[in-house]
Amino acid sequence: MDKKMVKLFSGTSNPELSEKVAKILNLKLGEWELKKFSDGETLPIFKDNLRGRTVFIIQSCFGSSNNYFELF
């Protein structure tokens, strides 16, 4: 797999793990922002171009249900 075609993102549950995985794979973590609305809804805004890329998101679903919904 061409590393230029792979994007790796970290959820908010464990950024330290994501940094370690990125270092092992010799990849930079992609940039994104999580916008939270007053009604509890969230909107992920990816700042990298994802078109035609293979995307991996590292996120634990353990803990609060917010982790699961962030990934979902």
GROMACS .gro file of N, CA and C in nm:
model
  216
    1MET      N    1   0.084  -0.117   0.000
    1MET     CA    2   0.000   0.000   0.000
    1MET      C    3   0.090   0.125   0.000
    2ASP      N    4   0.060   0.219  -0.086
    2ASP     CA    5   0.135   0.343  -0.098
    2ASP      C    6   0.103   0.433   0.022
    3LYS      N    7   0.206   0.473   0.097
    3LYS     CA    8   0.184   0.554   0.218
    3LYS      C    9   0.122   0.689   0.186
    4LYS      N   10   0.139   0.738   0.063
    4LYS     CA   11   0.078   0.866   0.027
    4LYS      C   12  -0.073   0.854   0.016
    5MET      N   13  -0.123   0.732   0.001
    5MET     CA   14  -0.266   0.709  -0.015
    5MET      C   15  -0.334   0.672   0.117
    6VAL      N   16  -0.258   0.671   0.226
    6VAL     CA   17  -0.311   0.633   0.357
    6VAL      C   18  -0.319   0.756   0.447
    7LYS      N   19  -0.431   0.772   0.514
    7LYS     CA   20  -0.449   0.879   0.613
    7LYS      C   21  -0.483   0.815   0.747
    8LEU      N   22  -0.417   0.860   0.851
    8LEU     CA   23  -0.435   0.807   0.986
    8LEU      C   24  -0.481   0.922   1.075
    9PHE      N   25  -0.591   0.900   1.146
    9PHE     CA   26  -0.647   1.003   1.233
    9PHE      C   27  -0.660   0.949   1.375
   10SER      N   28  -0.654   1.039   1.470
   10SER     CA   29  -0.670   1.004   1.611
   10SER      C   30  -0.801   1.059   1.662
   11GLY      N   31  -0.879   0.973   1.726
   11GLY     CA   32  -0.996   1.021   1.798
   11GLY      C   33  -0.949   1.086   1.927
   12THR      N   34  -1.041   1.136   2.005
   12THR     CA   35  -1.004   1.206   2.129
   12THR      C   36  -0.981   1.113   2.248
   13SER      N   37  -1.014   0.985   2.233
   13SER     CA   38  -1.006   0.895   2.349
   13SER      C   39  -0.863   0.858   2.387
   14ASN      N   40  -0.772   0.850   2.292
   14ASN     CA   41  -0.636   0.808   2.325
   14ASN      C   42  -0.535   0.863   2.225
   15PRO      N   43  -0.506   0.993   2.229
   15PRO     CA   44  -0.412   1.051   2.134
   15PRO      C   45  -0.269   0.998   2.149
   16GLU      N   46  -0.232   0.956   2.271
   16GLU     CA   47  -0.097   0.903   2.292
   16GLU      C   48  -0.076   0.774   2.212
   17LEU      N   49  -0.176   0.686   2.213
   17LEU     CA   50  -0.168   0.562   2.136
   17LEU      C   51  -0.159   0.593   1.987
   18SER      N   52  -0.239   0.686   1.942
   18SER     CA   53  -0.238   0.723   1.800
   18SER      C   54  -0.101   0.776   1.758
   19GLU      N   55  -0.038   0.858   1.841
   19GLU     CA   56   0.096   0.910   1.810
   19GLU      C   57   0.197   0.796   1.800
   20LYS      N   58   0.188   0.699   1.890
   20LYS     CA   59   0.281   0.586   1.887
   20LYS      C   60   0.261   0.501   1.761
   21VAL      N   61   0.136   0.476   1.724
   21VAL     CA   62   0.107   0.399   1.602
   21VAL      C   63   0.158   0.474   1.480
   22ALA      N   64   0.134   0.604   1.474
   22ALA     CA   65   0.181   0.684   1.361
   22ALA      C   66   0.333   0.680   1.350
   23LYS      N   67   0.401   0.686   1.462
   23LYS     CA   68   0.548   0.682   1.462
   23LYS      C   69   0.597   0.546   1.411
   24ILE      N   70   0.536   0.439   1.457
   24ILE     CA   71   0.577   0.304   1.413
   24ILE      C   72   0.555   0.288   1.263
   25LEU      N   73   0.443   0.343   1.211
   25LEU     CA   74   0.412   0.331   1.069
   25LEU      C   75   0.479   0.438   0.984
   26ASN      N   76   0.551   0.529   1.050
   26ASN     CA   77   0.618   0.639   0.981
   26ASN      C   78   0.518   0.724   0.902
   27LEU      N   79   0.405   0.757   0.968
   27LEU     CA   80   0.300   0.840   0.910
   27LEU      C   81   0.275   0.959   1.001
   28LYS      N   82   0.223   1.066   0.943
   28LYS     CA   83   0.178   1.180   1.023
   28LYS      C   84   0.029   1.164   1.047
   29LEU      N   85  -0.016   1.202   1.165
   29LEU     CA   86  -0.159   1.200   1.192
   29LEU      C   87  -0.226   1.310   1.112
   30GLY      N   88  -0.343   1.278   1.057
   30GLY     CA   89  -0.420   1.376   0.983
   30GLY      C   90  -0.479   1.480   1.076
   31GLU      N   91  -0.511   1.595   1.020
   31GLU     CA   92  -0.569   1.703   1.099
   31GLU      C   93  -0.721   1.704   1.085
   32TRP      N   94  -0.787   1.721   1.196
   32TRP     CA   95  -0.932   1.731   1.197
   32TRP      C   96  -0.976   1.809   1.320
   33GLU      N   97  -1.100   1.849   1.318
   33GLU     CA   98  -1.158   1.927   1.427
   33GLU      C   99  -1.295   1.867   1.459
   34LEU      N  100  -1.327   1.861   1.585
   34LEU     CA  101  -1.457   1.808   1.627
   34LEU      C  102  -1.540   1.925   1.678
   35LYS      N  103  -1.642   1.961   1.601
   35LYS     CA  104  -1.730   2.071   1.640
   35LYS      C  105  -1.846   2.014   1.720
   36LYS      N  106  -1.871   2.071   1.838
   36LYS     CA  107  -1.979   2.025   1.924
   36LYS      C  108  -2.087   2.131   1.930
   37PHE      N  109  -2.210   2.088   1.905
   37PHE     CA  110  -2.324   2.177   1.907
   37PHE      C  111  -2.389   2.176   2.045
   38SER      N  112  -2.467   2.278   2.076
   38SER     CA  113  -2.529   2.290   2.207
   38SER      C  114  -2.629   2.179   2.237
   39ASP      N  115  -2.683   2.114   2.132
   39ASP     CA  116  -2.779   2.005   2.154
   39ASP      C  117  -2.711   1.869   2.172
   40GLY      N  118  -2.577   1.867   2.176
   40GLY     CA  119  -2.504   1.743   2.199
   40GLY      C  120  -2.454   1.677   2.072
   41GLU      N  121  -2.499   1.723   1.956
   41GLU     CA  122  -2.453   1.667   1.829
   41GLU      C  123  -2.308   1.707   1.804
   42THR      N  124  -2.237   1.624   1.728
   42THR     CA  125  -2.099   1.655   1.692
   42THR      C  126  -2.082   1.648   1.541
   43LEU      N  127  -1.985   1.724   1.491
   43LEU     CA  128  -1.955   1.726   1.349
   43LEU      C  129  -1.804   1.719   1.332
   44PRO      N  130  -1.752   1.609   1.275
   44PRO     CA  131  -1.609   1.605   1.248
   44PRO      C  132  -1.578   1.681   1.120
   45ILE      N  133  -1.475   1.763   1.124
   45ILE     CA  134  -1.432   1.839   1.007
   45ILE      C  135  -1.289   1.797   0.976
   46PHE      N  136  -1.273   1.720   0.868
   46PHE     CA  137  -1.140   1.671   0.829
   46PHE      C  138  -1.073   1.777   0.743
   47LYS      N  139  -0.953   1.816   0.780
   47LYS     CA  140  -0.881   1.922   0.710
   47LYS      C  141  -0.791   1.868   0.600
   48ASP      N  142  -0.780   1.736   0.591
   48ASP     CA  143  -0.702   1.673   0.487
   48ASP      C  144  -0.795   1.622   0.377
   49ASN      N  145  -0.743   1.613   0.257
   49ASN     CA  146  -0.819   1.557   0.146
   49ASN      C  147  -0.826   1.406   0.164
   50LEU      N  148  -0.947   1.350   0.169
   50LEU     CA  149  -0.965   1.207   0.190
   50LEU      C  150  -1.006   1.133   0.064
   51ARG      N  151  -1.030   1.205  -0.043
   51ARG     CA  152  -1.077   1.145  -0.168
   51ARG      C  153  -0.974   1.043  -0.220
   52GLY      N  154  -1.021   0.920  -0.239
   52GLY     CA  155  -0.937   0.814  -0.294
   52GLY      C  156  -0.835   0.758  -0.197
   53ARG      N  157  -0.840   0.798  -0.071
   53ARG     CA  158  -0.743   0.753   0.028
   53ARG      C  159  -0.800   0.639   0.112
   54THR      N  160  -0.712   0.561   0.169
   54THR     CA  161  -0.749   0.462   0.269
   54THR      C  162  -0.735   0.532   0.404
   55VAL      N  163  -0.844   0.533   0.481
   55VAL     CA  164  -0.847   0.610   0.606
   55VAL      C  165  -0.861   0.516   0.725
   56PHE      N  166  -0.778   0.537   0.825
   56PHE     CA  167  -0.785   0.464   0.952
   56PHE      C  168  -0.805   0.565   1.064
   57ILE      N  169  -0.898   0.534   1.154
   57ILE     CA  170  -0.924   0.619   1.270
   57ILE      C  171  -0.899   0.534   1.395
   58ILE      N  172  -0.812   0.583   1.480
   58ILE     CA  173  -0.782   0.513   1.605
   58ILE      C  174  -0.866   0.577   1.715
   59GLN      N  175  -0.960   0.499   1.768
   59GLN     CA  176  -1.052   0.551   1.870
   59GLN      C  177  -1.103   0.435   1.955
   60SER      N  178  -1.088   0.449   2.084
   60SER     CA  179  -1.144   0.352   2.177
   60SER      C  180  -1.292   0.379   2.197
   61CYS      N  181  -1.370   0.273   2.206
   61CYS     CA  182  -1.513   0.289   2.236
   61CYS      C  183  -1.540   0.264   2.384
   62PHE      N  184  -1.435   0.233   2.458
   62PHE     CA  185  -1.448   0.208   2.601
   62PHE      C  186  -1.465   0.341   2.674
   63GLY      N  187  -1.535   0.337   2.782
   63GLY     CA  188  -1.554   0.458   2.861
   63GLY      C  189  -1.690   0.517   2.832
   64SER      N  190  -1.690   0.644   2.801
   64SER     CA  191  -1.818   0.711   2.778
   64SER      C  192  -1.874   0.677   2.641
   65SER      N  193  -2.004   0.689   2.628
   65SER     CA  194  -2.068   0.664   2.499
   65SER      C  195  -2.029   0.771   2.397
   66ASN      N  196  -1.977   0.884   2.444
   66ASN     CA  197  -1.931   0.988   2.352
   66ASN      C  198  -1.819   0.937   2.262
   67ASN      N  199  -1.733   0.849   2.314
   67ASN     CA  200  -1.625   0.792   2.233
   67ASN      C  201  -1.683   0.712   2.116
   68TYR      N  202  -1.786   0.636   2.144
   68TYR     CA  203  -1.849   0.556   2.039
   68TYR      C  204  -1.914   0.645   1.934
   69PHE      N  205  -1.988   0.745   1.979
   69PHE     CA  206  -2.058   0.831   1.884
   69PHE      C  207  -1.961   0.918   1.805
   70GLU      N  208  -1.848   0.955   1.865
   70GLU     CA  209  -1.746   1.030   1.792
   70GLU      C  210  -1.694   0.946   1.675
   71LEU      N  211  -1.672   0.819   1.700
   71LEU     CA  212  -1.623   0.730   1.594
   71LEU      C  213  -1.730   0.703   1.491
   72PHE      N  214  -1.853   0.683   1.538
   72PHE     CA  215  -1.963   0.652   1.449
   72PHE      C  216  -1.991   0.767   1.355
   0.00000   0.00000   0.00000
